[in-house]
């Protein structure tokens, strides 16, 4: 699976949009971009995934650049409960199904 | 629809004892994954199982650790002769059968403390 690079930490004001970047410059054509988050001491929670088109669900939006070398997770109206470690994972669709977690971005939402 | 269940939530064992961690996947899910999170570290994949089969155990330590997912009942992660370095949070995840695209749903974890 391709390697991802994320900033170790970010801050965002409550009510504002939180934009979390992820670099995956070595991504290959059959690899999807997944986002998970881990709120303190809890099990990771799936957020969203995509291949090349932008995706949106009730939790977030995922913007993937045209060359697919980077992506941005957007939490449109961050709340204090969105404080968590966010993981960007590039995952091949065939073969091993394991998730390879990096260090992620520790997002802190400030009141 | 209940989520992934793990028990116990907290487990304390003395060095040399055995630890058994249980995971009940979501209803309809036939794929189970175990991950370990050491203190202040990221999540590491351990093993991927389907009913009665180990599919990928590339993350399992070579000794003392074993996992099973029987035809009936929960998946079990067993750690024999525990050592202090086994103290960690162990998370189980499950996904439906079929395409590898399905996301994994995680349980609340079992926190193992070895004294």
Coordinates of N, CA and C in Angstrom, one line a residue:
Chain A
X1 N 0.8 -1.2 0.0 CA 0.0 0.0 0.0 C 0.9 1.2 0.0
X2 N 0.4 2.3 -0.7 CA 1.2 3.5 -0.8 C 1.3 4.2 0.6
X3 N 2.4 4.9 0.8 CA 2.6 5.6 2.0 C 1.9 7.0 2.0
X4 N 1.4 7.4 3.2 CA 0.8 8.7 3.3 C 1.5 9.6 4.2
X5 N 1.4 10.9 4.0 CA 2.1 11.9 4.9 C 1.0 12.9 5.4
X6 N 0.9 13.1 6.7 CA -0.1 14.0 7.3 C 0.6 14.9 8.3
X7 N 0.2 16.1 8.5 CA 0.7 17.0 9.5 C 0.4 16.3 10.9
X8 N 1.4 16.4 11.8 CA 1.1 15.7 13.1 C 0.0 16.3 13.9
X9 N -0.2 17.6 13.8 CA -1.3 18.3 14.6 C -1.9 19.5 13.8
X10 N -3.1 19.8 14.2 CA -3.8 20.9 13.6 C -4.8 21.4 14.7
X11 N -5.1 22.7 14.6 CA -6.1 23.3 15.4 C -7.2 24.0 14.6
X12 N -8.4 24.0 15.1 CA -9.5 24.6 14.3 C -10.5 25.2 15.3
X13 N -11.1 26.3 15.0 CA -12.1 26.9 15.9 C -13.5 26.2 15.7
X14 N -14.1 26.0 16.8 CA -15.5 25.4 16.8 C -16.4 26.2 15.8
X15 N -17.1 25.4 15.0 CA -18.0 26.1 14.0 C -17.4 26.3 12.7
X16 N -16.1 26.3 12.6 CA -15.4 26.6 11.3 C -15.2 25.2 10.6
X17 N -14.8 25.3 9.3 CA -14.5 24.1 8.6 C -13.1 23.7 8.9
X18 N -12.9 22.4 9.2 CA -11.6 21.8 9.4 C -11.1 21.1 8.1
X19 N -10.0 21.5 7.6 CA -9.5 20.9 6.4 C -8.2 20.2 6.7
X20 N -8.2 18.9 6.6 CA -7.1 18.0 6.9 C -6.4 17.5 5.6
X21 N -5.2 17.9 5.4 CA -4.5 17.4 4.2 C -3.8 16.1 4.3
X22 N -3.7 15.4 3.2 CA -2.9 14.1 3.2 C -2.2 14.0 1.8
X23 N -0.9 13.7 1.9 CA -0.1 13.5 0.7 C 0.1 12.0 0.5
X24 N -0.2 11.6 -0.7 CA 0.0 10.2 -1.1 C 0.5 10.1 -2.5
X25 N 1.7 10.7 -2.7 CA 2.2 10.9 -4.1 C 2.6 9.6 -4.8
X26 N 2.7 8.5 -4.1 CA 3.0 7.2 -4.7 C 1.8 6.3 -5.0
X27 N 0.6 6.9 -4.8 CA -0.6 6.1 -5.0 C -0.7 5.5 -6.4
X28 N -1.2 4.3 -6.5 CA -1.3 3.7 -7.8 C -2.8 3.6 -8.2
X29 N -3.1 3.2 -9.4 CA -4.4 3.4 -10.0 C -5.5 2.6 -9.3
X30 N -5.1 1.5 -8.6 CA -6.1 0.6 -8.0 C -6.2 0.9 -6.5
X31 N -5.7 2.0 -6.0 CA -5.7 2.3 -4.6 C -6.7 3.4 -4.3
X32 N -7.5 3.1 -3.2 CA -8.5 4.0 -2.7 C -7.9 4.8 -1.6
X33 N -8.5 6.0 -1.3 CA -8.1 6.8 -0.1 C -9.2 6.7 0.9
X34 N -8.9 6.2 2.1 CA -9.8 6.1 3.2 C -9.4 7.0 4.3
X35 N -10.4 7.5 5.0 CA -10.2 8.3 6.2 C -10.9 7.6 7.4
X36 N -10.2 7.5 8.5 CA -10.7 7.0 9.8 C -10.3 8.1 10.8
X37 N -11.0 8.0 11.9 CA -10.6 8.9 13.1 C -10.7 8.1 14.4
X38 N -9.9 8.4 15.3 CA -10.0 7.8 16.6 C -10.1 8.8 17.7
X39 N -11.3 8.9 18.3 CA -11.5 9.8 19.4 C -10.9 9.1 20.6
X40 N -10.3 9.9 21.5 CA -9.5 9.4 22.6 C -10.0 8.1 23.2
X41 N -9.1 7.1 23.1 CA -9.3 5.7 23.8 C -10.4 4.9 23.1
X42 N -11.1 5.4 22.1 CA -12.1 4.6 21.5 C -11.6 3.9 20.3
X43 N -12.4 3.0 19.7 CA -12.0 2.3 18.5 C -12.1 3.3 17.3
X44 N -11.3 3.1 16.3 CA -11.4 3.9 15.1 C -12.7 3.9 14.5
X45 N -13.1 5.0 13.9 CA -14.4 5.2 13.2 C -14.2 5.5 11.8
X46 N -14.8 4.8 10.9 CA -14.8 5.1 9.5 C -15.4 6.4 9.2
X47 N -14.8 7.2 8.3 CA -15.4 8.5 7.9 C -15.9 8.4 6.5
X48 N -15.0 8.2 5.5 CA -15.3 8.3 4.1 C -14.2 7.7 3.3
X49 N -14.5 7.3 2.1 CA -13.4 6.9 1.2 C -13.7 7.3 -0.3
X50 N -12.7 7.3 -1.1 CA -12.9 7.6 -2.5 C -11.8 7.2 -3.4
X51 N -12.0 7.2 -4.7 CA -11.0 6.7 -5.7 C -10.4 7.9 -6.4
X52 N -11.3 8.7 -7.1 CA -10.8 9.8 -7.8 C -11.8 11.0 -7.8
X53 N -13.0 10.7 -7.7 CA -14.1 11.7 -7.6 C -14.2 12.2 -6.2
X54 N -14.6 13.4 -6.1 CA -14.9 14.0 -4.7 C -16.1 13.2 -4.1
X55 N -16.1 13.0 -2.8 CA -17.1 12.3 -2.2 C -17.6 13.1 -1.0
X56 N -18.9 13.0 -0.7 CA -19.5 13.6 0.5 C -20.5 12.7 1.2
X57 N -20.5 12.7 2.5 CA -21.5 12.0 3.2 C -21.9 12.9 4.4
X58 N -22.6 12.3 5.3 CA -23.2 13.1 6.4 C -22.1 13.5 7.4
X59 N -20.9 12.9 7.3 CA -19.9 13.3 8.2 C -18.9 14.3 7.7
X60 N -18.6 14.1 6.4 CA -17.5 14.9 5.8 C -17.5 14.9 4.3
X61 N -16.6 15.7 3.7 CA -16.3 15.7 2.3 C -14.9 15.3 2.1
X62 N -14.6 14.6 1.0 CA -13.3 14.2 0.6 C -13.0 14.8 -0.8
X63 N -11.9 15.6 -0.9 CA -11.5 16.2 -2.1 C -10.2 15.5 -2.5
X64 N -10.2 14.9 -3.7 CA -9.0 14.3 -4.2 C -8.5 15.0 -5.4
X65 N -7.2 15.4 -5.5 CA -6.7 16.2 -6.6 C -6.8 15.3 -7.9
X66 N -6.7 16.0 -9.0 CA -6.9 15.3 -10.3 C -5.8 14.3 -10.5
X67 N -4.5 14.6 -10.0 CA -3.4 13.6 -10.2 C -3.5 12.6 -9.1
X68 N -4.4 12.7 -8.2 CA -4.6 11.7 -7.1 C -3.4 11.7 -6.1
X69 N -2.5 12.6 -6.2 CA -1.3 12.6 -5.3 C -1.6 13.2 -3.9
X70 N -2.7 13.8 -3.7 CA -3.1 14.3 -2.4 C -4.6 14.4 -2.3
X71 N -5.0 14.6 -1.0 CA -6.4 14.7 -0.8 C -6.6 15.6 0.5
X72 N -7.9 16.0 0.6 CA -8.2 16.9 1.8 C -9.5 16.4 2.3
X73 N -9.6 16.1 3.6 CA -10.8 15.8 4.3 C -11.4 17.1 4.9
X74 N -12.6 17.3 4.7 CA -13.2 18.5 5.2 C -14.4 18.2 6.1
X75 N -14.3 18.7 7.3 CA -15.4 18.7 8.3 C -16.0 20.0 8.2
X76 N -17.2 20.2 7.7 CA -17.7 21.5 7.3 C -18.0 22.4 8.5
X77 N -18.5 21.9 9.6 CA -18.8 22.7 10.8 C -18.3 22.0 12.0
X78 N -17.0 22.1 12.3 CA -16.4 21.3 13.4 C -17.0 21.6 14.7
X79 N -17.2 20.6 15.5 CA -17.6 20.7 16.9 C -16.6 20.1 17.8
X80 N -16.7 20.4 19.1 CA -15.7 19.9 20.1 C -15.6 18.4 20.0
X81 N -16.7 17.7 19.6 CA -16.7 16.2 19.6 C -15.9 15.7 18.4
X82 N -15.4 16.6 17.5 CA -14.6 16.2 16.4 C -13.1 16.1 16.7
X83 N -12.8 16.5 18.0 CA -11.4 16.4 18.4 C -11.0 15.0 18.4
X84 N -10.0 14.6 17.7 CA -9.6 13.2 17.5 C -8.3 13.1 16.7
X85 N -7.8 11.9 16.5 CA -6.7 11.7 15.6 C -7.3 11.2 14.3
X86 N -6.9 11.8 13.2 CA -7.5 11.5 11.9 C -6.4 10.8 11.1
X87 N -6.8 9.6 10.5 CA -5.9 8.8 9.7 C -6.3 8.8 8.3
X88 N -5.4 9.1 7.4 CA -5.5 8.9 6.0 C -4.8 7.6 5.6
X89 N -5.6 6.7 4.9 CA -5.0 5.4 4.6 C -5.3 5.2 3.1
X90 N -4.2 4.7 2.4 CA -4.4 4.3 1.0 C -4.4 2.8 1.0
X91 N -5.4 2.3 0.3 CA -5.7 0.9 0.5 C -6.0 0.2 -0.9
X92 N -5.3 -0.8 -1.2 CA -5.4 -1.5 -2.4 C -6.7 -2.4 -2.3
X93 N -7.4 -2.5 -3.4 CA -8.7 -3.2 -3.4 C -8.6 -4.7 -3.5
X94 N -7.5 -5.2 -3.9 CA -7.3 -6.7 -4.1 C -6.3 -7.2 -3.1
X95 N -6.5 -8.4 -2.7 CA -5.5 -9.0 -1.9 C -5.7 -8.7 -0.4
X96 N -4.7 -8.4 0.3 CA -4.8 -8.1 1.8 C -5.8 -7.0 2.1
X97 N -6.6 -7.2 3.1 CA -7.6 -6.2 3.4 C -7.2 -5.4 4.7
X98 N -6.1 -5.6 5.2 CA -5.7 -4.9 6.4 C -5.6 -3.5 6.2
X99 N -5.8 -2.7 7.2 CA -5.6 -1.2 7.2 C -4.2 -1.0 7.8
X100 N -3.5 -0.1 7.1 CA -2.2 0.3 7.6 C -2.3 1.7 8.1
X101 N -2.2 1.9 9.4 CA -2.4 3.2 10.0 C -1.0 3.8 10.2
X102 N -0.9 5.1 9.8 CA 0.3 5.9 10.1 C 0.1 6.6 11.4
X103 N 0.7 7.7 11.6 CA 0.7 8.5 12.8 C -0.5 9.4 12.9
X104 N -1.1 9.7 11.7 CA -2.3 10.6 11.7 C -2.1 12.0 12.0
X105 N -3.2 12.8 12.0 CA -3.2 14.2 12.4 C -4.0 14.3 13.7
X106 N -3.4 14.9 14.7 CA -4.2 15.1 15.9 C -4.9 16.5 15.8
X107 N -6.2 16.4 15.5 CA -7.0 17.6 15.4 C -7.7 18.1 16.7
X108 N -7.4 19.3 17.0 CA -8.0 19.9 18.3 C -9.0 21.0 17.9
X109 N -10.2 20.8 18.3 CA -11.2 21.8 18.0 C -11.3 22.7 19.3
X110 N -11.1 24.0 19.1 CA -11.1 24.9 20.2 C -12.4 25.7 20.3
X111 N -12.9 25.9 21.5 CA -14.2 26.7 21.7 C -14.0 28.1 21.4
Chain B
X1 N -29.3 -2.7 15.2 CA -28.1 -3.6 14.9 C -27.0 -3.2 15.8
X2 N -26.6 -4.1 16.7 CA -25.5 -3.9 17.6 C -24.2 -3.8 16.8
X3 N -23.3 -3.0 17.4 CA -22.0 -2.8 16.7 C -21.1 -4.0 17.1
X4 N -19.8 -3.8 16.8 CA -18.8 -4.9 17.2 C -18.7 -4.9 18.7
X5 N -18.8 -6.1 19.3 CA -18.7 -6.2 20.7 C -17.4 -6.8 21.1
X6 N -16.8 -6.3 22.1 CA -15.5 -6.8 22.6 C -15.6 -7.0 24.1
X7 N -15.2 -8.1 24.6 CA -15.1 -8.3 26.1 C -13.9 -9.2 26.5
X8 N -13.4 -8.9 27.6 CA -13.8 -7.8 28.5 C -13.2 -6.5 28.0
X9 N -13.7 -5.4 28.6 CA -13.2 -4.1 28.2 C -11.9 -3.8 28.8
X10 N -11.7 -4.3 30.0 CA -10.4 -4.2 30.7 C -10.0 -5.6 31.3
X11 N -8.8 -5.9 31.2 CA -8.3 -7.2 31.6 C -6.9 -7.0 32.3
X12 N -6.8 -7.5 33.5 CA -5.5 -7.4 34.2 C -5.0 -8.8 34.4
X13 N -3.7 -9.1 34.0 CA -3.1 -10.4 34.1 C -1.7 -10.2 34.7
X14 N -1.3 -11.2 35.5 CA 0.1 -11.2 36.0 C 0.9 -11.9 34.9
X15 N 2.2 -11.5 34.9 CA 3.2 -12.1 34.0 C 3.1 -13.6 34.1
X16 N 3.0 -14.2 32.9 CA 3.0 -15.7 32.8 C 1.6 -16.3 32.7
X17 N 0.6 -15.5 32.9 CA -0.8 -15.9 32.8 C -1.2 -15.9 31.3
X18 N -2.4 -16.4 31.1 CA -3.0 -16.3 29.7 C -4.0 -15.3 29.7
X19 N -4.1 -14.6 28.5 CA -5.2 -13.6 28.3 C -6.0 -14.1 27.1
X20 N -7.3 -14.0 27.3 CA -8.3 -14.4 26.2 C -9.2 -13.2 25.9
X21 N -9.1 -12.7 24.7 CA -9.9 -11.5 24.3 C -10.9 -12.0 23.3
X22 N -12.2 -11.5 23.5 CA -13.3 -12.0 22.6 C -13.8 -10.9 21.8
X23 N -14.3 -11.2 20.6 CA -14.8 -10.2 19.7 C -16.0 -10.9 18.9
X24 N -17.2 -10.2 19.1 CA -18.3 -10.6 18.3 C -18.6 -9.6 17.2
X25 N -18.5 -10.0 15.9 CA -18.6 -9.1 14.8 C -20.1 -8.6 14.7
X26 N -20.2 -7.6 13.9 CA -21.6 -7.1 13.6 C -22.4 -8.2 12.9
X27 N -23.7 -8.1 13.1 CA -24.5 -9.1 12.4 C -24.3 -9.1 10.9
X28 N -24.1 -10.3 10.4 CA -24.0 -10.4 8.9 C -22.5 -10.3 8.5
X29 N -21.6 -9.9 9.4 CA -20.2 -9.7 9.0 C -19.5 -11.1 9.2
X30 N -18.7 -11.4 8.2 CA -18.0 -12.7 8.3 C -16.5 -12.5 8.3
X31 N -16.0 -11.3 8.3 CA -14.6 -11.0 8.3 C -14.2 -10.3 9.6
X32 N -13.2 -10.7 10.2 CA -12.8 -10.2 11.5 C -11.3 -9.8 11.4
X33 N -10.9 -8.7 12.0 CA -9.5 -8.2 12.0 C -9.2 -7.8 13.5
X34 N -8.0 -8.1 13.8 CA -7.4 -7.7 15.2 C -6.3 -6.7 15.0
X35 N -6.3 -5.6 15.8 CA -5.3 -4.6 15.7 C -4.8 -4.4 17.2
X36 N -3.6 -4.0 17.3 CA -3.0 -3.7 18.6 C -2.5 -2.2 18.6
X37 N -2.8 -1.6 19.8 CA -2.3 -0.2 19.9 C -1.5 -0.1 21.2
X38 N -0.2 -0.1 21.1 CA 0.7 0.1 22.3 C 0.6 1.5 22.8
X39 N 0.9 1.7 24.1 CA 0.8 3.1 24.6 C 1.5 4.1 23.8
X40 N 0.8 5.2 23.5 CA 1.4 6.3 22.8 C 1.9 5.9 21.4
X41 N 1.4 4.8 20.8 CA 1.7 4.4 19.5 C 0.5 4.3 18.6
X42 N 0.7 4.1 17.3 CA -0.4 3.9 16.4 C -0.9 2.5 16.4
X43 N -2.0 2.3 15.6 CA -2.6 1.0 15.5 C -1.8 0.1 14.5
X44 N -1.6 -1.1 14.9 CA -0.9 -2.1 14.1 C -1.7 -3.3 13.8
X45 N -1.9 -3.7 12.6 CA -2.6 -4.9 12.2 C -1.9 -6.1 12.7
X46 N -2.8 -7.1 13.2 CA -2.3 -8.3 13.7 C -2.7 -9.5 12.8
X47 N -4.0 -9.6 12.6 CA -4.5 -10.8 12.0 C -5.9 -10.6 11.3
X48 N -6.1 -11.3 10.2 CA -7.4 -11.2 9.5 C -8.0 -12.6 9.4
X49 N -9.2 -12.8 9.8 CA -9.8 -14.1 9.8 C -11.2 -14.0 9.1
X50 N -11.5 -15.1 8.5 CA -12.9 -15.4 8.1 C -13.3 -16.7 8.9
X51 N -14.5 -17.0 8.8 CA -15.0 -18.1 9.6 C -14.1 -19.4 9.4
X52 N -13.6 -19.8 10.4 CA -12.7 -21.1 10.5 C -11.5 -21.0 9.7
X53 N -11.1 -19.8 9.2 CA -9.9 -19.6 8.4 C -9.1 -18.4 8.8
X54 N -7.8 -18.6 8.9 CA -6.9 -17.4 9.1 C -6.4 -17.0 7.7
X55 N -6.7 -15.8 7.3 CA -6.4 -15.3 5.9 C -5.1 -14.6 5.9
X56 N -4.8 -13.8 6.9 CA -3.5 -13.0 6.9 C -3.1 -12.9 8.4
X57 N -2.0 -13.5 8.7 CA -1.5 -13.3 10.1 C -0.1 -12.7 10.1
X58 N 0.1 -11.8 9.1 CA 1.4 -11.2 8.9 C 1.8 -10.3 10.1
X59 N 0.9 -9.8 10.8 CA 1.2 -8.9 11.9 C 1.2 -9.6 13.3
X60 N 1.1 -10.9 13.3 CA 1.0 -11.6 14.6 C 2.5 -11.9 15.1
X61 N 2.8 -11.7 16.3 CA 4.1 -12.2 16.9 C 4.2 -13.7 16.7
X62 N 5.4 -14.1 16.5 CA 5.6 -15.5 16.1 C 5.3 -16.5 17.2
X63 N 5.4 -16.0 18.4 CA 5.2 -16.9 19.6 C 4.2 -16.3 20.5
X64 N 3.5 -17.2 21.2 CA 2.5 -16.9 22.3 C 1.2 -16.3 21.9
X65 N 1.1 -15.9 20.7 CA -0.2 -15.3 20.2 C -0.9 -16.2 19.2
X66 N -2.2 -16.3 19.3 CA -3.0 -17.1 18.4 C -4.3 -16.5 18.3
X67 N -5.0 -16.8 17.2 CA -6.4 -16.2 17.0 C -7.2 -17.3 16.3
X68 N -8.5 -17.2 16.5 CA -9.4 -18.1 15.9 C -10.7 -17.5 15.7
X69 N -11.5 -17.9 14.7 CA -12.8 -17.4 14.5 C -13.7 -18.7 14.1
X70 N -14.2 -19.3 15.1 CA -14.9 -20.6 14.9 C -16.2 -20.4 14.1
X71 N -16.8 -21.5 13.6 CA -18.0 -21.5 12.9 C -19.1 -20.9 13.8
X72 N -19.1 -21.2 15.0 CA -20.1 -20.6 16.0 C -19.3 -19.9 17.1
X73 N -19.8 -18.7 17.5 CA -19.3 -18.0 18.6 C -18.3 -16.9 18.1
X74 N -17.8 -16.2 19.1 CA -16.9 -15.0 18.8 C -15.5 -15.4 18.3
X75 N -14.9 -14.4 17.8 CA -13.4 -14.6 17.5 C -12.7 -14.5 18.8
X76 N -11.6 -15.2 19.0 CA -10.8 -15.2 20.2 C -9.4 -14.9 19.8
X77 N -8.8 -13.9 20.5 CA -7.3 -13.6 20.5 C -6.8 -14.1 21.8
X78 N -5.8 -15.1 21.7 CA -5.3 -15.7 22.9 C -3.8 -15.3 23.0
X79 N -3.4 -14.8 24.2 CA -2.0 -14.5 24.4 C -1.5 -15.4 25.6
X80 N -0.6 -16.3 25.3 CA -0.1 -17.2 26.4 C 1.1 -16.5 27.0
X81 N 1.3 -16.8 28.3 CA 2.4 -16.4 29.1 C 2.7 -14.9 28.9
X82 N 1.8 -14.1 29.2 CA 1.8 -12.7 29.0 C 3.1 -12.1 29.6
X83 N 3.6 -11.0 29.0 CA 4.7 -10.2 29.5 C 4.3 -8.8 29.5
X84 N 5.0 -7.9 30.3 CA 4.6 -6.5 30.4 C 4.5 -5.8 29.1
X85 N 5.3 -6.2 28.1 CA 5.2 -5.6 26.8 C 4.0 -5.9 26.0
X86 N 3.1 -6.8 26.5 CA 1.9 -7.1 25.9 C 0.8 -6.1 26.3
X87 N 1.1 -5.3 27.3 CA 0.1 -4.3 27.8 C -0.2 -3.3 26.6
X88 N -1.5 -3.3 26.3 CA -1.9 -2.5 25.1 C -3.4 -2.5 25.0
X89 N -3.9 -1.7 24.1 CA -5.3 -1.8 23.7 C -5.4 -2.7 22.5
X90 N -6.3 -3.7 22.5 CA -6.5 -4.6 21.4 C -7.9 -4.3 20.8
X91 N -7.9 -3.9 19.5 CA -9.2 -3.6 18.9 C -9.5 -4.7 17.8
X92 N -10.8 -5.0 17.8 CA -11.3 -5.9 16.8 C -12.2 -5.1 15.8
X93 N -12.1 -5.5 14.6 CA -13.0 -4.9 13.6 C -13.6 -5.9 12.7
X94 N -14.8 -5.6 12.1 CA -15.4 -6.6 11.2 C -15.9 -5.9 10.0
X95 N -16.1 -6.7 8.9 CA -16.6 -6.1 7.7 C -17.5 -7.2 7.0
X96 N -18.4 -6.8 6.1 CA -19.3 -7.8 5.5 C -18.5 -8.6 4.5
X97 N -19.0 -9.8 4.1 CA -18.4 -10.6 3.1 C -18.5 -9.9 1.7
X98 N -17.5 -10.2 0.9 CA -17.5 -9.6 -0.5 C -16.4 -8.8 -0.8
X99 N -16.6 -7.7 -1.4 CA -15.5 -6.8 -1.9 C -14.6 -6.3 -0.8
X100 N -13.4 -6.1 -1.1 CA -12.4 -5.6 -0.2 C -12.6 -4.1 0.0
X101 N -13.6 -3.5 -0.7 CA -13.8 -2.1 -0.5 C -14.6 -1.7 0.8
X102 N -15.2 -2.7 1.3 CA -16.0 -2.4 2.5 C -15.2 -1.9 3.7
X103 N -15.8 -0.9 4.3 CA -15.1 -0.3 5.5 C -15.1 -1.3 6.6
X104 N -14.2 -1.1 7.5 CA -14.1 -1.9 8.7 C -14.8 -1.2 9.9
X105 N -15.6 -1.9 10.7 CA -16.2 -1.3 11.9 C -15.5 -1.8 13.1
X106 N -15.1 -0.9 13.9 CA -14.3 -1.3 15.1 C -15.1 -1.4 16.4
X107 N -14.7 -2.3 17.2 CA -15.2 -2.4 18.6 C -14.5 -1.4 19.5
X108 N -15.0 -1.3 20.8 CA -14.5 -0.4 21.7 C -13.1 -0.7 22.3
X109 N -12.6 -2.0 22.0 CA -11.3 -2.4 22.4 C -11.3 -3.1 23.8
X110 N -10.2 -3.9 24.0 CA -9.9 -4.5 25.3 C -8.6 -3.9 25.7
X111 N -8.6 -3.3 26.9 CA -7.3 -2.8 27.4 C -6.7 -3.8 28.4
X112 N -5.6 -4.4 27.9 CA -4.9 -5.4 28.7 C -3.7 -4.8 29.5
X113 N -3.7 -5.0 30.8 CA -2.6 -4.6 31.6 C -2.0 -5.8 32.2
X114 N -0.7 -5.9 32.0 CA 0.1 -7.0 32.6 C 0.9 -6.5 33.7
X115 N 0.7 -7.1 34.9 CA 1.4 -6.6 36.1 C 2.6 -7.5 36.5

